[in-house]
Coordinates of N, CA and C and ligand atoms in Angstrom, one line a residue:
M221 N 0.5 13.7 -11.1 CA 1.3 13.4 -13.0 C 3.1 13.3 -12.8
S222 N 3.6 13.9 -11.8 CA 5.1 13.8 -11.7 C 5.8 14.2 -13.1
G223 N 4.9 14.9 -13.9 CA 6.1 15.3 -15.0 C 6.3 14.7 -16.1
V224 N 5.5 13.0 -15.7 CA 5.7 12.1 -17.2 C 5.4 12.1 -18.7
S225 N 6.2 12.5 -19.2 CA 5.8 12.9 -21.4 C 3.8 12.3 -20.9
D226 N 3.4 11.4 -21.2 CA 2.2 10.5 -20.8 C 1.8 10.7 -20.5
E227 N 2.0 12.0 -19.1 CA 0.4 12.4 -18.3 C -0.2 12.2 -17.6
R228 N 0.4 10.2 -17.4 CA -0.4 9.3 -16.2 C -0.1 8.9 -15.5
F229 N -1.0 9.0 -13.8 CA -1.0 9.2 -13.5 C -0.1 7.9 -12.7
R230 N 1.2 7.9 -11.4 CA 2.0 6.8 -11.6 C 1.5 7.0 -8.9
I231 N 1.7 6.2 -9.6 CA 0.8 4.7 -7.9 C 2.0 3.9 -7.6
L232 N 2.4 3.8 -7.1 CA 4.1 3.4 -6.0 C 3.4 2.9 -4.6
I233 N 2.5 1.3 -5.3 CA 2.6 -0.2 -3.9 C 4.0 -0.6 -3.1
L234 N 3.8 -0.2 -1.9 CA 5.1 -0.6 -0.8 C 4.1 -1.2 -0.1
N235 N 5.1 -2.4 -0.1 CA 5.0 -3.8 0.8 C 7.0 -3.9 1.1
G236 N 5.8 -4.5 3.1 CA 6.4 -3.8 4.1 C 6.9 -5.3 4.7
P237 N 7.6 -5.7 5.5 CA 8.7 -7.1 5.4 C 7.9 -8.5 6.0
N238 N 8.1 -9.7 5.4 CA 7.3 -11.5 5.9 C 6.0 -11.1 4.4
L239 N 5.8 -10.0 3.2 CA 4.8 -9.8 2.7 C 5.5 -11.1 1.3
N240 N 6.8 -10.2 1.5 CA 6.9 -11.7 0.5 C 7.4 -13.0 1.0
L241 N 6.9 -13.1 1.9 CA 6.6 -14.8 2.4 C 5.1 -14.9 2.0
L242 N 4.2 -14.1 1.3 CA 2.6 -14.9 0.9 C 2.9 -16.1 0.5
G243 N 1.4 -16.3 0.9 CA 1.7 -17.1 -0.5 C 1.5 -18.8 0.6
R244 N 2.5 -18.5 1.0 CA 3.4 -19.8 2.1 C 2.7 -19.4 4.0
R245 N 2.8 -18.1 4.0 CA 2.8 -18.1 4.8 C 0.8 -17.7 6.0
E246 N 0.6 -17.8 6.6 CA -0.5 -18.1 7.4 C -1.3 -17.9 6.9
P247 N -2.1 -19.0 5.6 CA -3.4 -19.1 4.7 C -4.1 -19.0 5.1
S248 N -4.6 -18.8 6.0 CA -5.9 -18.5 6.2 C -5.7 -17.7 7.2
V249 N -5.3 -16.8 7.2 CA -5.1 -15.3 7.8 C -4.8 -14.6 6.9
Y250 N -3.6 -15.3 5.7 CA -3.7 -13.7 4.4 C -3.2 -14.2 3.3
G251 N -4.2 -15.8 2.8 CA -5.5 -15.9 2.6 C -4.0 -16.8 0.9
A252 N -4.5 -17.5 0.0 CA -3.6 -19.0 -0.9 C -2.4 -17.8 -1.8
A253 N -2.8 -16.0 -2.2 CA -2.3 -15.8 -2.8 C -1.3 -14.6 -2.8
T254 N 0.4 -15.3 -3.5 CA 1.9 -14.6 -3.5 C 1.1 -13.9 -4.2
L255 N 3.1 -12.6 -2.9 CA 3.1 -11.1 -3.1 C 3.2 -11.2 -5.0
A256 N 3.6 -12.2 -6.1 CA 3.4 -12.0 -7.5 C 2.6 -12.0 -8.1
D257 N 1.4 -13.3 -6.9 CA -0.4 -13.1 -7.6 C -1.0 -11.5 -7.6
I258 N -0.3 -10.8 -6.3 CA -1.3 -9.5 -6.4 C -0.7 -8.8 -6.9
E259 N 1.0 -8.7 -7.3 CA 1.1 -7.9 -7.7 C 1.0 -8.0 -9.7
R260 N 0.5 -9.2 -10.4 CA 0.4 -9.7 -11.3 C -1.4 -8.9 -11.6
D261 N -2.4 -8.7 -10.6 CA -3.6 -8.6 -10.3 C -3.0 -7.0 -11.0
C262 N -2.8 -7.0 -9.8 CA -2.6 -4.7 -10.0 C -1.6 -4.2 -10.5
R263 N -1.4 -4.7 -12.1 CA -1.1 -4.6 -13.1 C -1.8 -4.1 -13.7
V264 N -3.0 -5.5 -14.1 CA -4.5 -5.7 -14.8 C -4.8 -4.7 -14.2
Q265 N -5.1 -4.8 -13.2 CA -5.8 -3.3 -12.2 C -5.7 -1.6 -12.5
A266 N -4.2 -1.4 -13.0 CA -3.6 -0.3 -13.3 C -3.6 0.3 -14.9
E267 N -4.0 -1.3 -15.5 CA -3.6 -1.3 -16.8 C -5.3 -0.6 -17.1
Q268 N -6.1 -1.0 -16.3 CA -7.6 -1.2 -17.2 C -7.8 0.6 -17.0
W269 N -7.1 1.5 -15.4 CA -7.2 2.4 -15.3 C -6.7 3.1 -16.2
G270 N -5.5 2.5 -16.8 CA -4.7 3.4 -17.3 C -3.6 4.6 -16.2
V271 N -3.3 3.6 -15.0 CA -2.3 4.5 -14.5 C -0.9 3.9 -14.3
E272 N 0.2 4.6 -14.6 CA 1.2 3.9 -14.5 C 1.9 3.2 -13.0
L273 N 1.9 1.9 -12.3 CA 2.3 0.8 -10.9 C 4.3 1.0 -11.0
D274 N 4.6 1.8 -10.3 CA 5.4 0.8 -9.7 C 5.2 -0.4 -7.6
F275 N 5.6 -1.2 -8.0 CA 5.7 -2.7 -7.2 C 6.6 -2.6 -6.3
F276 N 7.2 -2.6 -4.7 CA 9.0 -2.9 -4.1 C 7.8 -3.8 -3.0
Q277 N 8.2 -4.1 -2.5 CA 8.9 -5.1 -1.2 C 9.6 -4.7 -0.3
S278 N 10.3 -4.6 1.2 CA 11.6 -5.6 1.1 C 10.7 -5.8 3.0
N279 N 11.9 -6.2 3.4 CA 11.8 -6.4 4.5 C 12.5 -5.4 5.9
H280 N 12.9 -4.8 5.1 CA 13.9 -4.2 6.2 C 13.5 -2.7 5.9
E281 N 13.6 -2.2 7.2 CA 12.9 0.1 7.4 C 13.1 1.1 6.5
G282 N 14.6 1.1 7.0 CA 15.3 2.0 6.1 C 15.1 1.8 4.6
V283 N 15.2 0.4 3.8 CA 14.3 0.2 2.7 C 13.5 0.5 2.2
L284 N 12.9 0.4 3.3 CA 10.9 1.5 2.7 C 11.1 2.8 3.0
V285 N 12.0 2.7 3.9 CA 11.8 4.6 3.9 C 12.2 5.2 2.9
D286 N 13.9 4.8 2.7 CA 14.4 4.9 1.4 C 13.6 4.9 -0.2
R287 N 12.7 3.8 -0.3 CA 11.7 4.0 -1.2 C 11.3 5.1 -1.0
I288 N 10.3 5.7 -0.4 CA 9.3 6.9 0.2 C 10.0 7.6 -0.6
G289 N 11.0 8.1 0.4 CA 12.2 9.8 0.2 C 12.6 9.4 -1.6
A290 N 12.7 8.1 -2.4 CA 12.8 8.5 -3.6 C 11.1 8.8 -5.1
A291 N 10.1 8.8 -3.8 CA 9.0 9.4 -4.3 C 8.5 10.3 -4.8
Y292 N 9.7 11.1 -3.8 CA 8.8 12.7 -3.5 C 9.5 13.1 -4.7
G293 N 8.5 13.6 -6.4 CA 8.2 14.1 -7.8 C 7.8 13.0 -8.0
E294 N 7.7 11.8 -8.0 CA 7.6 10.9 -9.1 C 6.7 10.6 -9.1
E295 N 6.1 10.4 -7.8 CA 5.4 9.2 -7.5 C 4.1 10.1 -7.1
D296 N 2.4 9.9 -7.5 CA 1.0 11.0 -7.2 C 0.6 10.8 -5.7
L297 N 0.2 8.4 -5.9 CA -0.1 7.9 -5.3 C 1.0 8.4 -4.6
I298 N 0.2 6.9 -3.1 CA 1.7 5.2 -2.3 C 0.2 4.1 -1.9
I299 N 0.4 3.2 -2.5 CA -0.5 2.3 -2.0 C 0.4 1.6 -1.2
I300 N 0.5 1.4 0.8 CA 1.2 0.7 1.6 C 0.7 -0.2 2.9
N301 N 1.0 -1.7 2.7 CA 0.9 -2.7 3.6 C 2.0 -2.0 3.9
P302 N 2.4 -1.3 4.5 CA 3.7 -1.3 6.2 C 4.6 -2.6 6.9
A303 N 2.8 -3.8 7.0 CA 2.6 -5.6 7.8 C 3.0 -4.5 9.3
A304 N 4.3 -5.4 9.6 CA 4.2 -5.4 10.3 C 4.9 -3.8 11.3
L305 N 5.4 -3.7 10.5 CA 5.6 -2.0 11.1 C 5.2 -0.7 10.7
T306 N 3.6 -0.9 10.0 CA 2.3 -0.8 9.7 C 2.5 -0.6 11.9
H307 N 2.5 -0.9 12.7 CA 1.9 -1.4 14.3 C 3.4 -0.7 15.5
T308 N 4.3 -0.1 14.2 CA 5.7 0.0 15.4 C 6.5 1.6 14.3
S309 N 6.3 1.6 13.4 CA 6.6 2.3 12.8 C 6.9 4.2 12.5
I310 N 7.7 4.8 13.7 CA 7.5 6.1 13.0 C 8.3 6.7 12.8
A311 N 9.5 5.8 11.9 CA 10.1 6.3 10.5 C 9.5 6.2 9.1
L312 N 8.7 4.9 8.9 CA 7.6 5.4 7.6 C 6.3 6.3 8.2
R313 N 6.3 6.7 9.3 CA 4.8 7.6 9.4 C 6.0 8.9 8.9
D314 N 7.3 9.2 9.5 CA 7.2 10.7 9.5 C 7.7 10.8 7.2
A315 N 8.2 9.0 6.9 CA 8.9 9.4 5.8 C 7.1 9.7 5.1
L316 N 6.4 9.4 5.3 CA 5.2 9.6 4.4 C 4.7 10.6 4.3
L317 N 5.0 11.5 5.2 CA 4.9 12.8 6.1 C 5.6 13.6 5.7
G318 N 6.9 13.8 5.2 CA 7.9 13.8 4.2 C 7.9 14.4 3.1
V319 N 7.0 13.0 2.8 CA 6.8 13.3 1.5 C 5.8 13.8 0.9
G320 N 4.8 14.3 1.7 CA 4.0 15.0 1.5 C 3.0 14.0 0.2
I321 N 2.8 13.1 -0.4 CA 3.0 12.1 -1.4 C 0.9 11.9 -0.5
P322 N 0.0 11.6 -1.5 CA -1.1 10.8 -0.7 C -1.3 9.6 -0.8
V323 N -1.4 8.4 0.6 CA -1.8 7.6 0.9 C -2.8 6.8 1.7
I324 N -3.0 5.6 0.4 CA -3.9 4.5 0.6 C -3.6 3.4 1.5
E325 N -3.6 3.4 2.9 CA -2.8 2.0 3.7 C -3.9 0.6 3.9
V326 N -2.8 -0.8 3.5 CA -3.4 -2.0 2.8 C -3.1 -2.9 4.0
H327 N -4.6 -3.4 4.7 CA -4.4 -5.0 4.6 C -4.5 -6.3 5.3
L328 N -4.5 -7.2 4.3 CA -5.3 -8.4 3.5 C -6.5 -8.4 5.2
S329 N -5.1 -8.7 6.3 CA -6.3 -9.5 7.6 C -7.2 -8.0 7.7
N330 N -8.4 -8.5 8.5 CA -8.4 -6.5 9.2 C -8.0 -6.9 10.4
I331 N -7.0 -6.0 10.9 CA -6.4 -5.9 11.2 C -7.5 -5.9 13.2
Y332 N -8.1 -4.7 12.0 CA -8.7 -5.2 13.7 C -9.7 -6.5 14.9
R333 N -9.7 -7.7 14.1 CA -10.3 -8.3 14.5 C -9.5 -8.8 15.0
R334 N -8.2 -9.1 14.9 CA -6.8 -10.0 15.6 C -6.6 -8.9 17.2
E335 N -5.1 -9.3 17.6 CA -4.2 -9.0 18.5 C -4.8 -7.1 18.5
P336 N -4.9 -7.4 19.7 CA -4.8 -6.3 20.3 C -3.8 -5.2 20.0
F337 N -2.4 -5.7 19.1 CA -1.2 -4.9 18.8 C -1.3 -4.1 18.1
R338 N -1.9 -5.6 17.1 CA -2.8 -4.8 16.1 C -3.0 -3.6 15.7
H339 N -4.1 -2.8 16.6 CA -5.5 -2.4 16.3 C -4.3 -0.8 15.8
H340 N -3.5 -0.9 16.9 CA -3.1 1.0 16.3 C -2.1 0.7 15.2
S341 N -2.6 2.0 14.3 CA -1.6 1.8 12.7 C -1.0 3.6 13.5
Y342 N 0.4 3.7 12.7 CA 0.7 5.0 12.5 C 0.6 5.5 11.4
I343 N 0.1 4.8 10.8 CA -0.3 5.1 9.6 C -1.8 5.4 9.2
A344 N -2.4 5.0 10.0 CA -3.7 5.9 9.4 C -4.1 6.7 9.4
D345 N -4.0 7.9 10.5 CA -4.3 9.1 10.5 C -4.0 10.4 10.1
I346 N -2.6 10.0 9.1 CA -2.0 10.4 8.0 C -2.4 9.4 7.1
A347 N -3.5 9.1 6.3 CA -4.0 7.9 5.3 C -5.2 8.5 4.7
I348 N -5.0 8.5 3.2 CA -6.5 9.2 3.2 C -7.5 8.4 3.3
G349 N -7.4 7.2 3.9 CA -8.2 5.2 4.8 C -7.7 4.6 4.3
Q350 N -8.1 3.8 4.7 CA -7.5 2.6 5.1 C -8.1 0.8 4.8
M351 N -7.6 -0.4 3.7 CA -8.7 -0.8 3.4 C -8.5 -2.6 4.4
S352 N -9.4 -2.9 4.9 CA -8.6 -3.8 5.9 C -9.1 -4.9 6.2
G353 N -9.0 -6.8 5.7 CA -9.8 -7.9 6.1 C -10.2 -8.4 4.9
F354 N -9.6 -7.6 3.9 CA -10.2 -7.6 2.1 C -9.9 -8.4 1.2
G355 N -8.6 -9.6 1.8 CA -7.1 -10.0 1.2 C -6.5 -9.7 0.4
A356 N -6.4 -10.5 -0.5 CA -5.7 -9.4 -2.4 C -6.5 -8.5 -2.9
L357 N -8.2 -8.8 -2.5 CA -9.0 -7.3 -2.9 C -8.6 -6.5 -2.9
G358 N -8.0 -5.9 -1.4 CA -8.6 -4.6 -1.4 C -7.1 -4.0 -1.5
Y359 N -6.4 -4.2 -2.6 CA -4.7 -3.6 -3.5 C -6.1 -2.6 -4.4
R360 N -6.7 -3.9 -4.8 CA -7.5 -3.7 -6.5 C -8.0 -2.1 -6.0
L361 N -8.8 -3.0 -4.6 CA -9.9 -1.6 -4.0 C -9.5 -0.3 -3.9
A362 N -7.9 -0.5 -3.3 CA -6.5 0.6 -2.6 C -6.9 1.4 -4.5
I363 N -6.5 0.6 -5.7 CA -6.2 1.3 -6.6 C -7.2 2.2 -7.6
E364 N -8.5 1.9 -6.9 CA -10.0 2.4 -8.0 C -9.7 3.5 -6.5
A365 N -9.5 3.8 -5.3 CA -10.1 4.1 -4.9 C -8.8 5.8 -5.2
G366 N -7.5 5.0 -4.8 CA -6.6 5.4 -5.6 C -6.5 7.0 -6.9
V367 N -7.4 6.4 -8.7 CA -7.6 6.7 -9.2 C -8.4 7.9 -8.5
Y368 N -9.6 7.3 -7.9 CA -10.9 8.4 -7.3 C -10.3 9.4 -6.6
H369 N -9.2 9.2 -5.5 CA -9.2 10.1 -4.6 C -8.2 11.1 -6.5
L370 N -7.1 11.0 -7.1 CA -6.4 11.6 -7.5 C -6.8 12.5 -9.2
K371 N -8.4 11.8 -9.4 CA -9.3 12.8 -10.4 C -10.3 13.4 -9.2
N372 N -10.2 13.9 -8.1 CA -11.3 14.2 -7.6 C -10.6 15.0 -6.5
Q373 N -8.9 15.4 -6.8 CA -8.2 16.0 -5.3 C -9.3 17.0 -4.0
G374 N -9.2 16.8 -2.9 CA -8.7 17.6 -2.3 C -10.4 16.5 -1.9
T375 N -11.1 16.3 -2.3 CA -12.8 15.8 -1.6 C -12.3 14.1 -1.3
R376 N -12.1 13.4 0.2 CA -12.5 12.2 0.3 C -12.7 12.0 0.7
Ligands
LIG400 C1 -0.4 -7.1 7.4 C2 -1.1 -7.2 9.7 C3 -0.7 -6.6 10.2 O1 -0.2 -6.5 11.3 C4 0.3 -8.6 10.1 O2 2.0 -7.7 10.7 C5 1.3 -8.1 8.7 C6 0.4 -8.2 7.6 C7 -1.8 -7.5 6.7 O3 -1.5 -7.4 5.7 O4 -1.9 -7.5 7.0 O5 2.6 -9.1 8.3 O6 -0.2 -5.7 7.1

């Protein structure tokens, strides 16, 4: 609940590099929805579940690390599509471990059906779980899974 007066759970959705290009970026892989479409959809979903939502995108690893650090004591759960940083970033992993906030990993595409270098995630083994391959729906599913987790803390 993060000390917010209305006691609503607070979820941060983080998006990594190039996700600002969604809609025109390889639509056959990532779909037609823009990040603004996805944010709108997530806000509707969050409202339905009665949770507060913060939504953020950056192309810069350090900015994402800073945003995760700022989430300490503020956010109850982080949903992250780290994009290419999934496969490279120990810094993002350490930031998530550092704040100790439960994490759900999202990918629009099914990373396990793609090039071998996308099969490894630095986040997967520290996450509650992962949505991969469901397109924009994955974000909505992650919100539902996140709310379920927060209401049933400790059950995975
Ligand atoms: C992605 C998958 C990553 O491998 C890729 O680098 C991305 C997007 C996805 O949502 O499918 O940028 O995270």
